[in-house]
mmCIF file of C-alpha atoms in Angstrom:
data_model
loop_
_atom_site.group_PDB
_atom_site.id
_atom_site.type_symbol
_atom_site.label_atom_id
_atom_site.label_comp_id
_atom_site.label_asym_id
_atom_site.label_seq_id
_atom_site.Cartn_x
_atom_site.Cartn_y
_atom_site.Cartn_z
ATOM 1 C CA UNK A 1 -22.380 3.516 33.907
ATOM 2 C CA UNK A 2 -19.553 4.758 31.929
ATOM 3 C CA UNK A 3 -17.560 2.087 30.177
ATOM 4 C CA UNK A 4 -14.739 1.047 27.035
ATOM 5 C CA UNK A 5 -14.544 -2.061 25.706
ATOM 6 C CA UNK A 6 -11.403 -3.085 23.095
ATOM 7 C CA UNK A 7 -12.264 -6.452 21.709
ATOM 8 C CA UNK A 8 -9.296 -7.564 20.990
ATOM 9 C CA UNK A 9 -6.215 -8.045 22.707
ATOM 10 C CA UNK A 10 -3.902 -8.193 20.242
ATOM 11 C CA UNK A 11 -3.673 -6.921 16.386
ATOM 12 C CA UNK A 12 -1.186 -8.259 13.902
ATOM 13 C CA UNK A 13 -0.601 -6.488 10.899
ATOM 14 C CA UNK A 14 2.253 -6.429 8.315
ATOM 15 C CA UNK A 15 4.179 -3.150 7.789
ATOM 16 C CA UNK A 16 2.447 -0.830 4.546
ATOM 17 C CA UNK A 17 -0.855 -2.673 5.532
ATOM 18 C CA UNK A 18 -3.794 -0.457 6.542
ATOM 19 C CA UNK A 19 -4.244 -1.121 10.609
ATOM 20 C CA UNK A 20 -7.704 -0.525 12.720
ATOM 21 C CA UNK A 21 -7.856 -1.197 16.084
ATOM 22 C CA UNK A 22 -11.548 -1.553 17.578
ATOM 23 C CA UNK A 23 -13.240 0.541 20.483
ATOM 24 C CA UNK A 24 -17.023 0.261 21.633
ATOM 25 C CA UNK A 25 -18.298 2.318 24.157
ATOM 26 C CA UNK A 26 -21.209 2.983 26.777
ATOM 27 C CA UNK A 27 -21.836 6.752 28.473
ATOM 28 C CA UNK A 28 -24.703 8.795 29.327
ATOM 29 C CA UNK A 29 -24.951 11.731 26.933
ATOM 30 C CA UNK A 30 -22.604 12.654 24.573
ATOM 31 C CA UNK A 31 -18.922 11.183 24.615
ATOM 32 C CA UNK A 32 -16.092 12.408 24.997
ATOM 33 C CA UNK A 33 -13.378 10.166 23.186
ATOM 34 C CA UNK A 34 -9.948 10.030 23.207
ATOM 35 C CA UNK A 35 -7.187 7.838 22.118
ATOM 36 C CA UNK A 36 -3.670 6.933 23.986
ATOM 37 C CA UNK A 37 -0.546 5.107 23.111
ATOM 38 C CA UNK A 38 1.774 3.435 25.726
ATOM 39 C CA UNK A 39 5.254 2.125 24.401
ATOM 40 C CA UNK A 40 7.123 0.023 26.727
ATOM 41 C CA UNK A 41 8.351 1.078 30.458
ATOM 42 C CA UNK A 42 6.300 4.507 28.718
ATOM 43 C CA UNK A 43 3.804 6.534 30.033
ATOM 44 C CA UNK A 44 0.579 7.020 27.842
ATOM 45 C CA UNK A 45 0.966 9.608 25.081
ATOM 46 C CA UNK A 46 -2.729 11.564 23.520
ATOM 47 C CA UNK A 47 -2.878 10.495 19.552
ATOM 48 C CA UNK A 48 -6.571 12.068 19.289
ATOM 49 C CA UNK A 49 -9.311 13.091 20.420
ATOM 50 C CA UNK A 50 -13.199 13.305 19.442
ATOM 51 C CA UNK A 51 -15.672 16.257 21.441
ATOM 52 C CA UNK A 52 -18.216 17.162 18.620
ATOM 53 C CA UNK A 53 -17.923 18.112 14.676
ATOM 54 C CA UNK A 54 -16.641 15.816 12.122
ATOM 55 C CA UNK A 55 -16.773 12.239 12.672
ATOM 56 C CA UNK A 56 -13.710 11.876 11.032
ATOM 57 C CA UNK A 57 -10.328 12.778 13.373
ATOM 58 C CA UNK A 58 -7.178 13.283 12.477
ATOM 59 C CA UNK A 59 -3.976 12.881 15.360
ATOM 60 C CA UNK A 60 -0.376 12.438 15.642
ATOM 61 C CA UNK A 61 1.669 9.557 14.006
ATOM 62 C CA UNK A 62 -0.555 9.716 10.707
ATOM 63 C CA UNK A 63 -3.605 8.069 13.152
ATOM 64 C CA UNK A 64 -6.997 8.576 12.893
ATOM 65 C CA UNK A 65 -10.644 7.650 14.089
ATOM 66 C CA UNK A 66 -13.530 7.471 13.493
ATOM 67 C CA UNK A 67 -16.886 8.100 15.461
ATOM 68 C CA UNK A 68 -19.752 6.438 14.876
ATOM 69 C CA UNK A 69 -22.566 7.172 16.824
ATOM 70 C CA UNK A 70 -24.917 4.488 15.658
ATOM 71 C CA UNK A 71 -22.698 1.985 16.205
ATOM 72 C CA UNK A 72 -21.211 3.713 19.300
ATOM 73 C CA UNK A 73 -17.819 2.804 18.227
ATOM 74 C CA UNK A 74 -14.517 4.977 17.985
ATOM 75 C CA UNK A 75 -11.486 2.837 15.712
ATOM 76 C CA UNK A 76 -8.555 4.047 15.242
ATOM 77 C CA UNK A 77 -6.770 4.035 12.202
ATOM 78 C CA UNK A 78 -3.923 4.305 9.906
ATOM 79 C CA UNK A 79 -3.452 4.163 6.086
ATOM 80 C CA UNK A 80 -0.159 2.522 6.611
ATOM 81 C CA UNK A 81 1.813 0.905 9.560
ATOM 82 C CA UNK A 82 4.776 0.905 10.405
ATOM 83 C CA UNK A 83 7.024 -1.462 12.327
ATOM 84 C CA UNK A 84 7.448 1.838 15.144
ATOM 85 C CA UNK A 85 3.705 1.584 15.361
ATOM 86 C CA UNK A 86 3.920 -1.777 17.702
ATOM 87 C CA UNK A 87 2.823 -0.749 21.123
ATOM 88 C CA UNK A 88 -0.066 -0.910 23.449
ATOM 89 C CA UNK A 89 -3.175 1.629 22.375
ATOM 90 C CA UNK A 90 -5.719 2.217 24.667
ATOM 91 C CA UNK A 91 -9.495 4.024 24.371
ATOM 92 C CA UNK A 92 -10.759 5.992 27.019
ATOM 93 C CA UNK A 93 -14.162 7.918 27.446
ATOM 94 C CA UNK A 94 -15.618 10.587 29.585
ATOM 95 C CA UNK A 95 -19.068 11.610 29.563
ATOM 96 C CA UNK A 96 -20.280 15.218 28.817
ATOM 97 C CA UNK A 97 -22.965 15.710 31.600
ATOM 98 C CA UNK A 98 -22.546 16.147 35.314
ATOM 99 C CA UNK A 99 -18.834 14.392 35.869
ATOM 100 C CA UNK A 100 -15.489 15.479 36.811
ATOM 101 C CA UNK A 101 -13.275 14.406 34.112
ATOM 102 C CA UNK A 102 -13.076 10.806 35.088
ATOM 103 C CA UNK A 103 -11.382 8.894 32.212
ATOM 104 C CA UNK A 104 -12.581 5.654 31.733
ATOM 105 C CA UNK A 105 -9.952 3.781 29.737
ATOM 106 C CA UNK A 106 -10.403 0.348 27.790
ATOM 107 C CA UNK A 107 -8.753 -2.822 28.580
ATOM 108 C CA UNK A 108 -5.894 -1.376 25.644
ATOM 109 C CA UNK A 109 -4.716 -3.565 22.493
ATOM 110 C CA UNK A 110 -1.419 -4.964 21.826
ATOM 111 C CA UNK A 111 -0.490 -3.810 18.350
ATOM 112 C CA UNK A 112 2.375 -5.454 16.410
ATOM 113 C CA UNK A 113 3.054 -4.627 13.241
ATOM 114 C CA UNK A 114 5.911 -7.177 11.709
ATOM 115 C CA UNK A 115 8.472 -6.271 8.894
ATOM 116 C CA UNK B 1 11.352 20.097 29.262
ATOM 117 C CA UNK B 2 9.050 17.599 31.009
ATOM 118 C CA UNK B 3 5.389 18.667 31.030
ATOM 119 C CA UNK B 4 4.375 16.194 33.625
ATOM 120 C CA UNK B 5 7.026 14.940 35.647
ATOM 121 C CA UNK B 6 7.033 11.871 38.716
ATOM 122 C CA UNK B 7 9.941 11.030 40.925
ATOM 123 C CA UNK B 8 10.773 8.241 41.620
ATOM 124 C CA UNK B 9 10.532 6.099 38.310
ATOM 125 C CA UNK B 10 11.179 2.906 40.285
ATOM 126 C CA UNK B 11 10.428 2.333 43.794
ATOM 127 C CA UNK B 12 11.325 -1.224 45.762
ATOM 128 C CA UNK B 13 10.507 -1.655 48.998
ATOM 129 C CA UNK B 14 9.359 -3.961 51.946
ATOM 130 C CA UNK B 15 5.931 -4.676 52.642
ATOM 131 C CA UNK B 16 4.580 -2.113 55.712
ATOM 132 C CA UNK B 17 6.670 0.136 54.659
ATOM 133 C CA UNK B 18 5.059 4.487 54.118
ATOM 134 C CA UNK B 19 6.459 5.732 50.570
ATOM 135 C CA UNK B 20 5.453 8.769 48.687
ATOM 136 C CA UNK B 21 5.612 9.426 44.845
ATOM 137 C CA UNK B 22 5.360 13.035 43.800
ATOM 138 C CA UNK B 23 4.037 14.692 40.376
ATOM 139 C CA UNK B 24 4.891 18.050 39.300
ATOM 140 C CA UNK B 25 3.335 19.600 36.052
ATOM 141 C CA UNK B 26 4.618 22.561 34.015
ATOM 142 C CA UNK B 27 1.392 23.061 32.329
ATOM 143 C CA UNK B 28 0.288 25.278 33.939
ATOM 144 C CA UNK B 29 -3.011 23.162 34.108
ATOM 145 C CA UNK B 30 -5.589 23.319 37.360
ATOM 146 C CA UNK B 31 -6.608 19.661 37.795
ATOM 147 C CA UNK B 32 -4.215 16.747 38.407
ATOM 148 C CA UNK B 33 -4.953 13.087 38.750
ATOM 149 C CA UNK B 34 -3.712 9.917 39.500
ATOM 150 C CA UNK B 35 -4.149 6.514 38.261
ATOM 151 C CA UNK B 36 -3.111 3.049 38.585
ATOM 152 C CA UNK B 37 -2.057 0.414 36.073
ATOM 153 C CA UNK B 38 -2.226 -3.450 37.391
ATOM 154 C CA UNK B 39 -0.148 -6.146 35.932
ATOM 155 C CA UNK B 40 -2.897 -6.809 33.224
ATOM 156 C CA UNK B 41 -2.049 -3.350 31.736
ATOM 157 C CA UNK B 42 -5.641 -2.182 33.453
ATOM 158 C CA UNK B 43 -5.429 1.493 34.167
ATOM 159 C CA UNK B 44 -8.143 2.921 36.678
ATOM 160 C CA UNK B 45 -8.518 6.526 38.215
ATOM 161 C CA UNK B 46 -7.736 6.821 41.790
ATOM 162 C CA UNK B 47 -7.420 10.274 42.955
ATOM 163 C CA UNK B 48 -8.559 13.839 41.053
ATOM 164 C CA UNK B 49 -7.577 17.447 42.482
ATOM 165 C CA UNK B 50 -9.086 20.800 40.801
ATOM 166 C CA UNK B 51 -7.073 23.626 41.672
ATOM 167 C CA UNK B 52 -5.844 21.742 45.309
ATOM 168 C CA UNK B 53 -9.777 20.431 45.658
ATOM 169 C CA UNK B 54 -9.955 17.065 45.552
ATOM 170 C CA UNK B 55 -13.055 16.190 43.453
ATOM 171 C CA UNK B 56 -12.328 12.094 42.193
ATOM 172 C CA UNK B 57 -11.909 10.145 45.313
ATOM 173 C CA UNK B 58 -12.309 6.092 43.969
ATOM 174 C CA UNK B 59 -12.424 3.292 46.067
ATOM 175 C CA UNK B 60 -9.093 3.146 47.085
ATOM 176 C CA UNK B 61 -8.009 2.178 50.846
ATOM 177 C CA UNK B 62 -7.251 4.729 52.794
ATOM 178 C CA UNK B 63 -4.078 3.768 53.203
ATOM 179 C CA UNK B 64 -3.369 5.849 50.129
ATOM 180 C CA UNK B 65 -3.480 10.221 50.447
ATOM 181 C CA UNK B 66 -2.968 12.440 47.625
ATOM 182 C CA UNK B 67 -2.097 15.318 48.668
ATOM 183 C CA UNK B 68 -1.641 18.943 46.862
ATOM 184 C CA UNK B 69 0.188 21.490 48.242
ATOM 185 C CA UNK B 70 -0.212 23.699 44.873
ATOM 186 C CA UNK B 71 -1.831 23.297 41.524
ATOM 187 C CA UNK B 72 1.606 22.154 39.855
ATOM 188 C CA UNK B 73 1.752 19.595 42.627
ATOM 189 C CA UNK B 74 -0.076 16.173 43.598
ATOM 190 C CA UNK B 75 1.572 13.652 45.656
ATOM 191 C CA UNK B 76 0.722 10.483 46.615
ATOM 192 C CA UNK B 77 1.661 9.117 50.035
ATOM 193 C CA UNK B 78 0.660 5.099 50.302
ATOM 194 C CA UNK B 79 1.027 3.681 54.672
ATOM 195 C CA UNK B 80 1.665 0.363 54.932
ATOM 196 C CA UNK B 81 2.472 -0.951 51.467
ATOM 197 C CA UNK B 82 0.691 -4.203 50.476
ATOM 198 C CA UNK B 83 1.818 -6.670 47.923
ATOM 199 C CA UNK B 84 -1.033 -5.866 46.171
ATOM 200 C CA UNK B 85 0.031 -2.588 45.857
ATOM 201 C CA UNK B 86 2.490 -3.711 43.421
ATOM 202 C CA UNK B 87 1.578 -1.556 40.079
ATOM 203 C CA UNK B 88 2.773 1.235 37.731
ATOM 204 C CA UNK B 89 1.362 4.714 39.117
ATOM 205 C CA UNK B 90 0.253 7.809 36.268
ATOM 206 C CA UNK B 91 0.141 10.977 37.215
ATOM 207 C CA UNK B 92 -1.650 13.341 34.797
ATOM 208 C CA UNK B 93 -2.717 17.136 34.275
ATOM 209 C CA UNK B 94 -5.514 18.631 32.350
ATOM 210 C CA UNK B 95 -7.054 21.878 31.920
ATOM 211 C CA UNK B 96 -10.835 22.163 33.174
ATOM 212 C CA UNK B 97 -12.448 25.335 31.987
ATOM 213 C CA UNK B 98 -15.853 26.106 33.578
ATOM 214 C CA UNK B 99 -16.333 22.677 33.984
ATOM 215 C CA UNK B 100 -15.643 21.723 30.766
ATOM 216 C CA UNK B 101 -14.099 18.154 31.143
ATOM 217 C CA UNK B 102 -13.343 17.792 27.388
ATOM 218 C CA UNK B 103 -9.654 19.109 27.583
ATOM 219 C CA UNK B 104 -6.895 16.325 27.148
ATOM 220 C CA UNK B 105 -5.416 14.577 29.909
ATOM 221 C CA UNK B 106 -1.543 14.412 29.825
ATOM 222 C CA UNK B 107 0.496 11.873 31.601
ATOM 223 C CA UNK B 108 3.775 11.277 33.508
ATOM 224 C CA UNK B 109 6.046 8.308 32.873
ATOM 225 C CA UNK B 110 4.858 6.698 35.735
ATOM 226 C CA UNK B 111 6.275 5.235 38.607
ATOM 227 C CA UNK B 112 7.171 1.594 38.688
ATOM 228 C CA UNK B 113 6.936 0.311 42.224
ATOM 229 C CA UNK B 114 7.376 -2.893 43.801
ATOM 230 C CA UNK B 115 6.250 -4.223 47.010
ATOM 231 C CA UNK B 116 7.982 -7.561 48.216
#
């Protein structure tokens, strides 16, 4: 079974600090991984996305992540954060092989990023 | 211009009562979905339609119908509302190719609705 896990709940960092939030994740063949952010009362907006190539992807906002097939994770990342960054970031993952484009989304990440 | 649009944002109403929420995307896109956010932030798939096929059918009650009367359109009609019910409602459009499932899913702003 198809599945996303965000370990943590909540990330505090300090504005101009570097900021990763986590992702793990289970699917029969290869993964399909993408990367949302929901600001309040918002819907979900795409940042990134991973479907083959470089590990290494770059998205909107100055975010990034990283696949690592080994470790089957997926973080997302920035250099620098800013306080506009706070909001709630969610994983999600589809498998490659024999589904219909069901998105199966982590448990999301509250990040706040303080002045 | 709104690329995936719901109406209403906000709907309050009394338990038992039928209400429908309606998606319309300008995408131009051929498969439409909808999805439900609890009060824990937890988002799940519900419903999928491929060019007005439906091909993701969770396990929702059937007191819930999508329904599609075009590829720009998926509605969701929910019969006697539940407390439970209670949740923020995504509707979302994507662009399947031959199968291909890798294109990006794009949202609505969802629709808030409360059931009292």
């Amino acid at each position: 079974a198809q599945s996303v896990a965000q370990p943590e709940d909540q990330v505090n960092v300090a504005e101009g600090n570097p900021l990763t939030v986590k992702c793990t994740y289970s699917v029969s063949g290869n993964p399909y991984l993408f990367w949302y952010v929901q600001y309040p009362n918002r819907g979900l907006q795409f940042l990134l996305k991973y479907i083959t190539g470089d590990n290494l992807v770059k998205g909107s906002y100055g975010f990034e992540a990283e696949f690592n097939k080994s470790q089957t994770s997926f973080h997302l990342k920035k250099p620098s954060a800013l306080v506009s960054d706070s909001a709630l970031y969610f994983c999600a993952v589809r498998g490659s092989s024999g589904n219909t484009g069901k998105l199966i989304f982590g448990q999301g990440t509250t990040l706040q990023v303080k002045p | 211009d709104t690329a995936v649009s719901q109406t209403p944002k906000y709907l309050v109403t009394q338990m038992g009562n039928d209400k429908s929420i309606k998606c319309e995307q300008n995408l131009g896109h051929d498969t439409m979905y909808w999805y439900k956010q609890d009060s824990k932030k937890f988002l799940k798939i519900m419903f999928s339609y491929n060019n007005k096929e439906l091909i993701i059918n969770e396990t929702v009650p059937n007191r819930f119908s999508p329904k599609s009367p075009d590829k720009a359109h998926l509605n969701l009609h929910i019969n006697s509302l539940e407390l439970g019910d209670s949740a923020v409602y995504f509707c979302a459009s994507s662009h399947t190719l031959r199968g291909d499932t890798s294109e990006t899913q794009y949202f609505g702003p969802g629709t808030r609705l409360l059931v009292l």
